[in-house]
Amino acid sequence: MVRLSLCWLAMMFVLGAHADPLADAIAAEEFRQITSVLVARDGDLTYERYFGDGAPAHLNNTRSATKTLVAMAIGAAIADGHIENVDAPVYDFFADDGPFRFDSDTKRAITLRDLLTMTSAYACNDNVWESPGNEEHMHPARRWRYFVLDLPLESDYVRNANGYGPFRYCTAGSFLLGQVIGEATGEPVDRYVESRLFAPLGIEAVNWYRSPSNEVQTGGGTELRSRDLLALGELLRDGGRHGSEQVLPAVWVDDMLTQHTRANERQHYGYQIWHENFACGADSVSGWYFAGNGGNKVVVVDELDLTVVVTATLYGTRGMHQQSTAILERFVLAAQPECASPST
């Protein structure tokens, strides 16, 4: 639960906005199209500023930051007994939904874990336009569920010694996880998420992105307020707890925040969530984060008990994620005592 820091509020009232170097940098357009920056330390809200179209009630289009929500919901569905575990075969949830191409043992062996870690056998790569499962090819389809279930497989798919295939960023797989939740729980995934995750956190305002046939897109586009994004980050930082309530099992949060596969030279991937090391003075700190197009980031730095939200609308622009990282490292982390440069 995020508490307001009265000391910070008093400081901002006395010093005014001009004492805020981050706000000055944004006003000078060093960082573009930032709409909000929020910081919580040890559960206290220590910084909250809105810029441009941003406002406390503004619903931010989080784009792919939505993906982390579906991983939380899978954990809730397992805890509620709707899903046995992450090794459950995906196609078992759609036995009455065919016909689809059950054309190999490899397709029948695709599991929830494969989708959660983006290591499935699907020929699906959002970073390759020609990939059959590229998200842009899914959007024109009327029923996205059928689009994904009928995807072809990578011809050279091989699991490594840990049981994971190659990492390929696949929004279609994140969407299918939401469809699994609907089948497993017997209710639409948006209603399940809203009652099971959002209600305990006091999140009431939300817009979901949908397919032409009204399927909920759990791979991107959910609109939420900045403080609600902060509450979701705090839920992970606090091991699934919100106040006195254990909303998600701590063991599931630990599993989500485990480096299951390497995404690239700089980043690892857990369950629908990224891991990266961020500069902290002369050293670095470990951060888990959900991120979306435009530069949206919700970062959890467990060793500092820190949660940071950056929302932005720099959609489809080179450097959008890098500028959010620069805000985190140069202004938020640099202000923490543990990251302060030693005096000379």
Short mmCIF file of C-alpha atoms in Angstrom, two decimals:
data_model
loop_
_atom_site.label_atom_id
_atom_site.label_comp_id
_atom_site.label_asym_id
_atom_site.label_seq_id
_atom_site.Cartn_x
_atom_site.Cartn_y
_atom_site.Cartn_z
CA MET A 1 0.00 0.00 0.00
CA VAL A 2 1.46 3.35 -1.04
CA ARG A 3 1.39 6.03 1.63
CA LEU A 4 1.69 9.76 0.94
CA SER A 5 4.91 11.25 2.23
CA LEU A 6 3.93 14.41 4.11
CA CYS A 7 7.57 15.50 4.26
CA TRP A 8 7.83 15.41 0.47
CA LEU A 9 4.53 17.26 0.03
CA ALA A 10 5.64 19.97 2.42
CA MET A 11 9.02 20.26 0.69
CA MET A 12 7.42 20.66 -2.73
CA PHE A 13 5.04 23.32 -1.36
CA VAL A 14 7.89 25.34 0.14
CA LEU A 15 10.46 24.97 -2.64
CA GLY A 16 8.09 24.95 -5.60
CA ALA A 17 8.50 23.29 -8.96
CA HIS A 18 11.78 25.11 -9.72
CA ALA A 19 13.55 22.94 -7.14
CA ASP A 20 12.79 19.93 -9.30
CA PRO A 21 15.60 19.23 -11.81
CA LEU A 22 13.63 16.44 -13.51
CA ALA A 23 10.68 18.75 -14.14
CA ASP A 24 13.10 21.35 -15.49
CA ALA A 25 14.64 18.78 -17.86
CA ILE A 26 11.21 17.75 -19.11
CA ALA A 27 10.16 21.40 -19.56
CA ALA A 28 13.33 21.93 -21.59
CA GLU A 29 12.32 18.96 -23.77
CA GLU A 30 15.38 16.96 -22.82
CA PHE A 31 12.80 14.21 -22.37
CA ARG A 32 9.86 14.22 -24.73
CA GLN A 33 6.19 13.45 -24.23
CA ILE A 34 6.52 12.35 -20.62
CA THR A 35 3.11 12.41 -18.92
CA SER A 36 3.93 11.32 -15.37
CA VAL A 37 6.71 10.22 -13.02
CA LEU A 38 5.88 8.64 -9.67
CA VAL A 39 8.27 7.21 -7.08
CA ALA A 40 7.55 5.20 -3.96
CA ARG A 41 10.23 4.32 -1.41
CA ASP A 42 9.49 1.87 1.42
CA GLY A 43 5.79 2.22 0.59
CA ASP A 44 5.82 6.04 0.80
CA LEU A 45 4.94 8.13 -2.25
CA THR A 46 8.00 10.40 -2.42
CA TYR A 47 7.52 11.97 -5.84
CA GLU A 48 4.48 12.53 -8.07
CA ARG A 49 4.49 14.91 -11.03
CA TYR A 50 2.34 15.12 -14.17
CA PHE A 51 3.33 16.70 -17.47
CA GLY A 52 1.63 17.51 -20.76
CA ASP A 53 -1.64 15.61 -21.00
CA GLY A 54 -0.89 13.72 -17.80
CA ALA A 55 -3.07 14.11 -14.71
CA PRO A 56 -4.00 12.02 -11.65
CA ALA A 57 -7.23 10.87 -13.33
CA HIS A 58 -5.70 10.41 -16.80
CA LEU A 59 -5.86 6.87 -18.18
CA ASN A 60 -2.46 6.03 -19.65
CA ASN A 61 -2.33 3.67 -22.62
CA THR A 62 0.27 1.29 -21.20
CA ARG A 63 0.64 -0.71 -24.42
CA SER A 64 2.70 -3.84 -23.67
CA ALA A 65 2.98 -3.11 -19.96
CA THR A 66 -0.37 -4.93 -19.96
CA LYS A 67 1.49 -8.20 -20.43
CA THR A 68 2.62 -8.26 -16.81
CA LEU A 69 -1.02 -8.07 -15.69
CA VAL A 70 -1.83 -11.35 -17.43
CA ALA A 71 1.04 -13.09 -15.65
CA MET A 72 -0.33 -11.84 -12.33
CA ALA A 73 -3.77 -13.14 -13.32
CA ILE A 74 -2.37 -16.57 -14.26
CA GLY A 75 -0.86 -16.77 -10.77
CA ALA A 76 -4.20 -15.83 -9.22
CA ALA A 77 -6.00 -18.47 -11.31
CA ILE A 78 -3.52 -21.12 -10.15
CA ALA A 79 -3.98 -20.04 -6.51
CA ASP A 80 -7.76 -20.19 -6.96
CA GLY A 81 -7.57 -23.75 -8.31
CA HIS A 82 -8.69 -22.91 -11.85
CA ILE A 83 -5.33 -23.88 -13.39
CA GLU A 84 -3.13 -26.69 -12.11
CA ASN A 85 0.28 -25.17 -12.84
CA VAL A 86 2.35 -23.43 -15.50
CA ASP A 87 3.19 -26.72 -17.18
CA ALA A 88 -0.43 -27.21 -18.25
CA PRO A 89 -0.68 -27.71 -22.04
CA VAL A 90 -2.27 -24.69 -23.69
CA TYR A 91 -4.44 -26.65 -26.12
CA ASP A 92 -6.12 -28.55 -23.29
CA PHE A 93 -8.06 -25.37 -22.54
CA PHE A 94 -9.45 -25.19 -26.09
CA ALA A 95 -10.50 -28.78 -26.73
CA ASP A 96 -13.95 -27.71 -27.95
CA ASP A 97 -12.73 -24.72 -29.94
CA GLY A 98 -11.28 -26.37 -33.10
CA PRO A 99 -10.64 -27.41 -35.70
CA PHE A 100 -7.05 -26.19 -35.50
CA ARG A 101 -3.83 -27.62 -36.75
CA PHE A 102 -2.88 -30.14 -34.10
CA ASP A 103 -0.28 -31.20 -36.62
CA SER A 104 2.56 -32.25 -34.35
CA ASP A 105 3.51 -33.29 -30.87
CA THR A 106 5.40 -29.98 -30.62
CA LYS A 107 2.18 -27.97 -30.89
CA ARG A 108 0.38 -30.15 -28.37
CA ALA A 109 3.33 -29.71 -26.01
CA ILE A 110 3.11 -25.89 -25.84
CA THR A 111 2.58 -24.96 -22.18
CA LEU A 112 1.58 -21.89 -20.22
CA ARG A 113 5.21 -21.58 -19.14
CA ASP A 114 6.23 -21.35 -22.80
CA LEU A 115 3.83 -18.45 -23.36
CA LEU A 116 4.73 -16.73 -20.09
CA THR A 117 8.43 -16.72 -21.00
CA MET A 118 7.91 -16.07 -24.74
CA THR A 119 9.77 -19.26 -25.62
CA SER A 120 7.00 -21.23 -27.36
CA ALA A 121 7.28 -23.07 -30.66
CA TYR A 122 4.91 -20.66 -32.41
CA ALA A 123 6.27 -18.91 -35.50
CA CYS A 124 5.63 -15.61 -33.76
CA ASN A 125 8.08 -12.74 -33.53
CA ASP A 126 6.89 -9.14 -33.32
CA ASN A 127 10.36 -7.95 -34.31
CA VAL A 128 10.21 -9.71 -37.68
CA TRP A 129 7.54 -8.43 -40.09
CA GLU A 130 7.50 -11.66 -42.09
CA SER A 131 6.80 -13.78 -39.00
CA PRO A 132 3.32 -15.33 -39.33
CA GLY A 133 2.49 -14.46 -35.72
CA ASN A 134 3.65 -10.84 -35.83
CA GLU A 135 1.14 -8.74 -33.88
CA GLU A 136 0.39 -6.54 -36.89
CA HIS A 137 -0.85 -9.59 -38.81
CA MET A 138 -3.21 -10.48 -35.95
CA HIS A 139 -4.97 -7.10 -35.75
CA PRO A 140 -6.99 -7.42 -39.00
CA ALA A 141 -8.31 -10.86 -38.01
CA ARG A 142 -11.83 -10.89 -36.57
CA ARG A 143 -11.16 -13.66 -34.02
CA TRP A 144 -7.69 -13.34 -32.58
CA ARG A 145 -8.08 -16.57 -30.63
CA TYR A 146 -8.34 -18.55 -33.86
CA PHE A 147 -5.46 -16.61 -35.37
CA VAL A 148 -3.13 -17.67 -32.54
CA LEU A 149 -4.30 -21.25 -32.09
CA ASP A 150 -3.84 -21.91 -35.79
CA LEU A 151 -0.35 -20.41 -36.04
CA PRO A 152 2.35 -22.53 -37.69
CA LEU A 153 5.43 -23.58 -35.74
CA GLU A 154 9.08 -22.70 -36.11
CA SER A 155 10.67 -25.50 -38.13
CA ASP A 156 13.91 -25.44 -36.12
CA TYR A 157 12.39 -25.21 -32.65
CA VAL A 158 14.52 -26.91 -29.98
CA ARG A 159 14.32 -26.63 -26.21
CA ASN A 160 17.53 -26.03 -24.26
CA ALA A 161 18.72 -27.98 -21.22
CA ASN A 162 16.39 -25.94 -18.98
CA GLY A 163 13.37 -26.75 -21.13
CA TYR A 164 13.05 -23.37 -22.84
CA GLY A 165 13.04 -22.61 -26.55
CA PRO A 166 14.53 -19.44 -28.06
CA PHE A 167 13.13 -16.13 -26.82
CA ARG A 168 10.89 -14.44 -29.40
CA TYR A 169 8.80 -11.42 -28.43
CA CYS A 170 5.24 -12.56 -29.17
CA THR A 171 2.22 -10.44 -28.25
CA ALA A 172 -0.11 -13.08 -29.69
CA GLY A 173 1.03 -15.49 -26.98
CA SER A 174 0.27 -12.93 -24.27
CA PHE A 175 -3.21 -12.51 -25.74
CA LEU A 176 -3.72 -16.29 -25.68
CA LEU A 177 -2.85 -16.39 -21.97
CA GLY A 178 -5.86 -14.14 -21.35
CA GLN A 179 -8.04 -16.52 -23.33
CA VAL A 180 -6.78 -19.39 -21.16
CA ILE A 181 -7.86 -17.47 -18.05
CA GLY A 182 -11.32 -16.99 -19.51
CA GLU A 183 -11.67 -20.70 -20.29
CA ALA A 184 -10.25 -21.80 -16.94
CA THR A 185 -12.27 -19.46 -14.72
CA GLY A 186 -15.49 -19.46 -16.73
CA GLU A 187 -15.65 -15.67 -16.83
CA PRO A 188 -14.23 -13.03 -19.18
CA VAL A 189 -10.61 -12.28 -18.39
CA ASP A 190 -11.28 -8.55 -17.83
CA ARG A 191 -13.89 -9.32 -15.17
CA TYR A 192 -11.59 -11.81 -13.48
CA VAL A 193 -8.69 -9.35 -13.40
CA GLU A 194 -10.90 -6.53 -12.17
CA SER A 195 -12.40 -8.56 -9.32
CA ARG A 196 -9.35 -10.62 -8.38
CA LEU A 197 -6.54 -8.07 -8.77
CA PHE A 198 -7.89 -4.57 -9.27
CA ALA A 199 -10.59 -4.52 -6.59
CA PRO A 200 -8.22 -5.40 -3.70
CA LEU A 201 -5.90 -2.59 -4.84
CA GLY A 202 -8.72 -0.07 -5.16
CA ILE A 203 -8.30 0.21 -8.95
CA GLU A 204 -11.63 1.26 -10.44
CA ALA A 205 -10.89 3.18 -13.66
CA VAL A 206 -9.73 0.98 -16.54
CA ASN A 207 -10.21 0.67 -20.30
CA TRP A 208 -9.36 -2.55 -22.13
CA TYR A 209 -8.27 -2.82 -25.74
CA ARG A 210 -10.29 -5.39 -27.71
CA SER A 211 -10.30 -7.34 -30.95
CA PRO A 212 -12.91 -6.75 -33.68
CA SER A 213 -14.95 -9.54 -32.06
CA ASN A 214 -14.64 -7.97 -28.57
CA GLU A 215 -11.92 -10.29 -27.22
CA VAL A 216 -9.88 -8.62 -24.47
CA GLN A 217 -6.30 -7.92 -25.52
CA THR A 218 -4.15 -9.01 -22.59
CA GLY A 219 -1.06 -8.38 -24.70
CA GLY A 220 -1.34 -4.60 -24.71
CA GLY A 221 -3.35 -1.40 -24.69
CA THR A 222 -4.90 -1.43 -21.21
CA GLU A 223 -5.45 2.11 -19.92
CA LEU A 224 -4.79 2.80 -16.24
CA ARG A 225 -4.06 5.75 -13.98
CA SER A 226 -0.45 6.34 -12.92
CA ARG A 227 -1.16 5.72 -9.24
CA ASP A 228 -2.81 2.43 -10.15
CA LEU A 229 0.28 1.40 -12.10
CA LEU A 230 2.29 2.26 -9.00
CA ALA A 231 0.01 0.06 -6.88
CA LEU A 232 0.57 -2.87 -9.24
CA GLY A 233 4.33 -2.38 -9.06
CA GLU A 234 4.15 -2.18 -5.28
CA LEU A 235 2.18 -5.43 -5.23
CA LEU A 236 5.15 -7.18 -6.82
CA ARG A 237 7.69 -5.37 -4.66
CA ASP A 238 5.85 -6.46 -1.52
CA GLY A 239 5.68 -10.13 -2.52
CA GLY A 240 2.02 -10.08 -3.56
CA ARG A 241 0.77 -8.24 -0.47
CA HIS A 242 -1.36 -5.12 -0.38
CA GLY A 243 -1.73 -3.83 3.16
CA SER A 244 -2.78 -6.82 5.24
CA GLU A 245 -4.10 -8.82 2.26
CA GLN A 246 -2.10 -11.42 0.35
CA VAL A 247 -3.49 -10.72 -3.11
CA LEU A 248 -1.04 -12.99 -4.93
CA PRO A 249 0.93 -15.89 -3.46
CA ALA A 250 4.49 -14.86 -2.60
CA VAL A 251 5.78 -18.00 -4.29
CA TRP A 252 4.13 -16.91 -7.55
CA VAL A 253 5.66 -13.44 -7.36
CA ASP A 254 9.07 -15.07 -6.77
CA ASP A 255 8.53 -17.26 -9.84
CA MET A 256 7.45 -14.27 -11.94
CA LEU A 257 10.57 -12.37 -10.88
CA THR A 258 12.99 -15.13 -11.81
CA GLN A 259 15.34 -14.88 -14.77
CA HIS A 260 13.90 -17.79 -16.74
CA THR A 261 15.44 -16.92 -20.11
CA ARG A 262 17.81 -14.42 -21.69
CA ALA A 263 16.04 -12.03 -24.04
CA ASN A 264 19.20 -10.35 -25.34
CA GLU A 265 22.65 -9.33 -24.14
CA ARG A 266 21.23 -6.74 -21.74
CA GLN A 267 17.89 -8.14 -20.60
CA HIS A 268 16.46 -11.31 -19.11
CA TYR A 269 12.80 -12.29 -18.99
CA GLY A 270 10.65 -13.71 -16.20
CA TYR A 271 6.93 -14.33 -16.57
CA GLN A 272 5.82 -11.50 -18.88
CA ILE A 273 8.23 -9.12 -17.18
CA TRP A 274 11.70 -7.79 -18.00
CA HIS A 275 14.88 -7.77 -15.93
CA GLU A 276 17.78 -5.36 -16.33
CA ASN A 277 20.57 -3.89 -14.22
CA PHE A 278 20.43 -0.10 -13.82
CA ALA A 279 23.21 2.33 -12.96
CA CYS A 280 23.39 3.25 -9.28
CA GLY A 281 26.36 5.53 -8.67
CA ALA A 282 29.52 3.58 -9.47
CA ASP A 283 27.61 0.30 -9.18
CA SER A 284 24.29 -1.09 -10.43
CA VAL A 285 21.03 -2.38 -9.01
CA SER A 286 18.75 -5.15 -10.22
CA GLY A 287 15.38 -4.02 -11.58
CA TRP A 288 12.27 -5.84 -12.76
CA TYR A 289 9.87 -3.90 -14.92
CA PHE A 290 6.82 -3.99 -17.14
CA ALA A 291 7.24 -1.82 -20.19
CA GLY A 292 5.21 -0.61 -23.14
CA ASN A 293 5.55 1.27 -26.40
CA GLY A 294 5.84 5.01 -25.91
CA GLY A 295 8.34 4.68 -23.08
CA ASN A 296 5.96 3.44 -20.39
CA LYS A 297 7.79 1.73 -17.52
CA VAL A 298 6.89 0.39 -14.07
CA VAL A 299 10.15 -0.54 -12.35
CA VAL A 300 10.63 -2.46 -9.11
CA VAL A 301 14.06 -2.22 -7.46
CA ASP A 302 13.71 -4.66 -4.60
CA GLU A 303 17.07 -4.01 -2.94
CA LEU A 304 16.12 -0.33 -2.52
CA ASP A 305 12.42 -0.99 -1.71
CA LEU A 306 11.73 1.30 -4.66
CA THR A 307 8.93 1.40 -7.24
CA VAL A 308 8.99 3.88 -10.12
CA VAL A 309 6.37 4.72 -12.75
CA VAL A 310 7.19 6.60 -15.94
CA THR A 311 4.39 7.12 -18.46
CA ALA A 312 5.01 8.57 -21.90
CA THR A 313 3.43 8.81 -25.35
CA LEU A 314 6.50 8.68 -27.59
CA TYR A 315 4.92 5.79 -29.49
CA GLY A 316 6.89 4.04 -32.19
CA THR A 317 9.88 6.37 -31.81
CA ARG A 318 13.52 5.39 -31.55
CA GLY A 319 14.90 6.04 -28.07
CA MET A 320 11.54 5.94 -26.27
CA HIS A 321 12.63 3.25 -23.80
CA GLN A 322 16.11 4.71 -23.39
CA GLN A 323 14.77 8.07 -22.24
CA SER A 324 12.64 6.41 -19.56
CA THR A 325 15.73 4.53 -18.40
CA ALA A 326 17.66 7.82 -18.33
CA ILE A 327 14.99 9.35 -16.08
CA LEU A 328 15.23 6.35 -13.78
CA GLU A 329 19.04 6.34 -13.58
CA ARG A 330 19.92 10.04 -13.72
CA PHE A 331 17.14 11.45 -11.57
CA VAL A 332 15.42 8.77 -9.48
CA LEU A 333 18.24 6.36 -8.65
CA ALA A 334 20.85 9.11 -8.43
CA ALA A 335 18.72 10.75 -5.71
CA GLN A 336 18.80 7.64 -3.51
CA PRO A 337 21.47 7.67 -0.76
CA GLU A 338 22.70 4.23 -1.80
CA CYS A 339 23.45 5.51 -5.31
CA ALA A 340 25.00 8.85 -4.39
CA SER A 341 28.49 9.39 -5.76
CA PRO A 342 31.13 9.55 -3.00
CA SER A 343 32.27 13.06 -2.18
CA THR A 344 35.71 14.02 -3.39
#
